[in-house]
């Protein structure tokens, strides 16, 4: 360790005195940044399950978070280097390595996977959250989170329409009923952090009102995951707050206490069974996803198939599953749909990162649950741990960590629980090492900011052009010449570009971009548009065959196969496919399905 000279020590003392004011200003700026970021995740970021091609909010999220990180990191180096601990340096180096990977388009960043880039942004934001918020700012931030949660709850209540009520209409500001219900349940324990400042009667009254309103909203959304997590969270809260009283009752009335517990478990069992049956097809779809995932986990259980690769790999796995299983249950046939999440975060982590990644996640969660200190004080630690419990339990049957607002809260709160801000925990970094570290990390971050900023600008320009309906040839060439090279590793962008070329009758150029998109993105739209571009040849046959197995209940790919077989003169396969289409169960009745069945019936009758 380098020893400071007397002059260096005097400089340090002047910086420490000067930094008192700067630290207060930085704490306020950190609070403002985290509140704005959370607001953007709730109100500004269009919610998606990674299926929508036009969700591009993460392109703006990355450069903004990197610029804010660089600002706070610079303030640390110039003013607060006396507290620049080894742990903080480790976080900076990790962010620097991720920035380097992002700049070089390494692996998981080259897939254009929005959840990976959102997670990257949240990890960068966690640096500001951990090292620059004081206790007062922590309280202010969670008061702001509680205000947003109450606004979500009020918005959900205004969307309830009795009489002709649709559960999917209660979406809050997310545009998705499942995401809304999971967010409300997960953020629900944090409301008690705010209620704790009120007196006894007011605290109980506010808590009772929130519990009743939230229970009503959850029942209306019919979200199975949220309802079960809500029951579990309340049980833990009740036992955590009144555990000693329950223990005394148990000692006095053991038989009655055991009877009540058994009755409660029976009610929970029947509730679980009812919730499973009320959305049976959705539940069967989850079982199908987990069965497909398990068949591939067994082939690479230790290392997985690459972090962030699930959205690319799963469509291929599901297509292979139906292709290799001649007879599958009708429930699986009808419930198979387009998905790029596993509806179980632990299964998805196992698929992507193997047992190693799953163990790391479980260790982090274990450290969070074992924490005996938190930024909100020991007395309110229970509410934070129940928040973590809600995240962990809902992650068993929902994409909790992929929901942007919940993912952000989960990352910053988990790392705040794991981190111990004690100076004696980590050796203070040598005085002179800060400058080489700053130069290297700042250079990498600036390069990543430049690259992400260029990508964000290019994506925004492309979105604006897509809104126009009369693009000239010059504008199309501008897209190919200036925008395409910047976003060439984003499979969704390539799919949209191919569809754009189809709209303007440039089929050869569309085929080129759609074929490139298959390297980064496996979705229904790029394969279906590619098959249509190929027309009725062998290449179209391969694309239609993939889609027929990927989502077997869809009629359009089957009808495409039938049409290609007819065009190629393959009468036997055309007859087989025609009979298969007529025997297919219908998942959703529509005029398109009726038209397909009518045309196929005319063919079988020899009239077409």
Coordinates of N, CA and C in Angstrom, one line a residue, residues 22-40 68-69 71-72 124-148 197 375-376 408-409 412:
X22 N -20.3 19.3 -1.6 CA -20.5 18.5 -2.8 C -21.2 17.2 -2.6
X23 N -21.0 16.6 -1.4 CA -21.6 15.3 -1.1 C -23.1 15.5 -1.0
X24 N -23.5 16.6 -0.3 CA -25.0 16.8 -0.2 C -25.6 17.0 -1.6
X25 N -24.9 17.8 -2.4 CA -25.4 18.0 -3.7 C -25.5 16.7 -4.5
X26 N -24.5 15.9 -4.4 CA -24.5 14.6 -5.2 C -25.6 13.7 -4.7
X27 N -25.8 13.7 -3.4 CA -26.9 12.9 -2.8 C -28.2 13.3 -3.4
X28 N -28.5 14.6 -3.5 CA -29.7 15.1 -4.1 C -29.8 14.7 -5.6
X29 N -28.7 14.9 -6.3 CA -28.7 14.5 -7.7 C -28.9 13.0 -7.9
X30 N -28.3 12.2 -7.0 CA -28.5 10.7 -7.1 C -30.0 10.4 -6.9
X31 N -30.6 11.1 -5.9 CA -32.0 10.8 -5.6 C -32.8 11.2 -6.9
X32 N -32.5 12.4 -7.5 CA -33.3 12.8 -8.6 C -33.1 11.9 -9.8
X33 N -31.9 11.4 -10.0 CA -31.7 10.4 -11.1 C -32.4 9.1 -10.9
X34 N -32.4 8.6 -9.7 CA -33.1 7.3 -9.4 C -34.6 7.5 -9.5
X35 N -35.1 8.6 -9.1 CA -36.6 8.8 -9.2 C -37.0 9.0 -10.7
X36 N -36.2 9.7 -11.4 CA -36.5 9.8 -12.9 C -36.4 8.5 -13.6
X37 N -35.4 7.7 -13.3 CA -35.2 6.4 -13.9 C -36.4 5.5 -13.6
X38 N -36.8 5.5 -12.3 CA -37.9 4.6 -12.0 C -39.2 5.1 -12.7
X39 N -39.4 6.4 -12.7 CA -40.5 7.0 -13.4 C -40.6 6.6 -14.9
X40 N -39.4 6.6 -15.5 CA -39.3 6.2 -16.9 C -39.7 4.7 -17.1
X68 N -24.6 9.3 -16.6 CA -24.8 9.6 -15.2 C -23.7 8.9 -14.3
X69 N -23.5 7.6 -14.7 CA -22.4 6.9 -13.9 C -21.1 7.6 -14.1
X71 N -20.4 10.7 -14.6 CA -20.4 11.9 -13.8 C -20.1 11.6 -12.3
X72 N -20.9 10.6 -11.7 CA -20.7 10.3 -10.3 C -19.3 9.6 -10.1
X124 N -25.6 -0.4 -13.8 CA -24.9 0.9 -13.8 C -25.6 1.8 -12.9
X125 N -26.9 1.9 -12.9 CA -27.7 2.8 -12.0 C -27.5 2.4 -10.5
X126 N -27.3 1.1 -10.2 CA -27.1 0.6 -8.9 C -25.8 1.2 -8.2
X127 N -24.8 1.5 -9.0 CA -23.6 2.2 -8.5 C -24.0 3.5 -7.9
X128 N -24.8 4.3 -8.6 CA -25.3 5.6 -8.0 C -26.1 5.3 -6.8
X129 N -27.0 4.4 -6.8 CA -27.9 4.1 -5.7 C -27.1 3.7 -4.5
X130 N -26.1 2.8 -4.6 CA -25.4 2.3 -3.5 C -24.5 3.3 -2.8
X131 N -23.8 4.1 -3.6 CA -22.7 4.9 -3.0 C -23.0 6.3 -2.9
X132 N -24.2 6.8 -3.3 CA -24.5 8.2 -3.3 C -25.8 8.6 -2.6
X133 N -26.5 7.7 -2.1 CA -27.8 8.0 -1.4 C -27.5 7.9 0.1
X134 N -27.8 8.9 0.8 CA -27.8 8.9 2.3 C -29.1 8.3 2.8
X135 N -29.2 8.2 4.1 CA -30.4 7.6 4.7 C -31.6 8.5 4.4
X136 N -31.5 9.8 4.4 CA -32.6 10.7 4.1 C -33.1 10.5 2.6
X137 N -32.1 10.3 1.7 CA -32.5 10.1 0.3 C -33.1 8.8 0.1
X138 N -32.6 7.8 0.9 CA -33.3 6.4 0.8 C -34.7 6.5 1.1
X139 N -35.1 7.2 2.2 CA -36.5 7.4 2.6 C -37.2 8.1 1.6
X140 N -36.6 9.2 1.0 CA -37.3 10.0 0.0 C -37.6 9.2 -1.2
X141 N -36.6 8.3 -1.6 CA -36.8 7.5 -2.8 C -37.9 6.5 -2.6
X142 N -38.0 5.9 -1.5 CA -39.0 4.9 -1.3 C -40.4 5.5 -1.1
X143 N -40.4 6.8 -0.6 CA -41.7 7.5 -0.6 C -42.1 7.8 -2.0
X144 N -41.2 8.1 -2.9 CA -41.6 8.3 -4.3 C -42.1 7.0 -4.9
X145 N -41.4 5.9 -4.6 CA -41.9 4.6 -5.1 C -43.3 4.3 -4.6
X146 N -43.5 4.6 -3.4 CA -44.9 4.3 -2.8 C -45.9 5.2 -3.5
X147 N -45.5 6.5 -3.8 CA -46.5 7.4 -4.5 C -46.8 6.8 -5.9
X148 N -45.8 6.3 -6.6 CA -46.0 5.7 -7.9 C -46.9 4.5 -7.8
X197 N -44.4 5.7 9.5 CA -44.2 7.0 10.1 C -45.5 7.6 10.8
X375 N -30.7 -0.1 4.6 CA -30.7 1.4 4.5 C -31.9 2.0 5.1
X376 N -32.9 1.2 5.5 CA -34.2 1.8 6.1 C -34.2 1.6 7.6
X408 N -35.8 -3.1 -12.0 CA -35.0 -2.1 -11.4 C -35.0 -2.1 -9.9
X409 N -36.2 -2.1 -9.3 CA -36.3 -2.2 -7.8 C -35.6 -3.4 -7.3
X412 N -31.6 -2.8 -7.4 CA -31.0 -1.9 -6.4 C -31.2 -2.3 -5.0

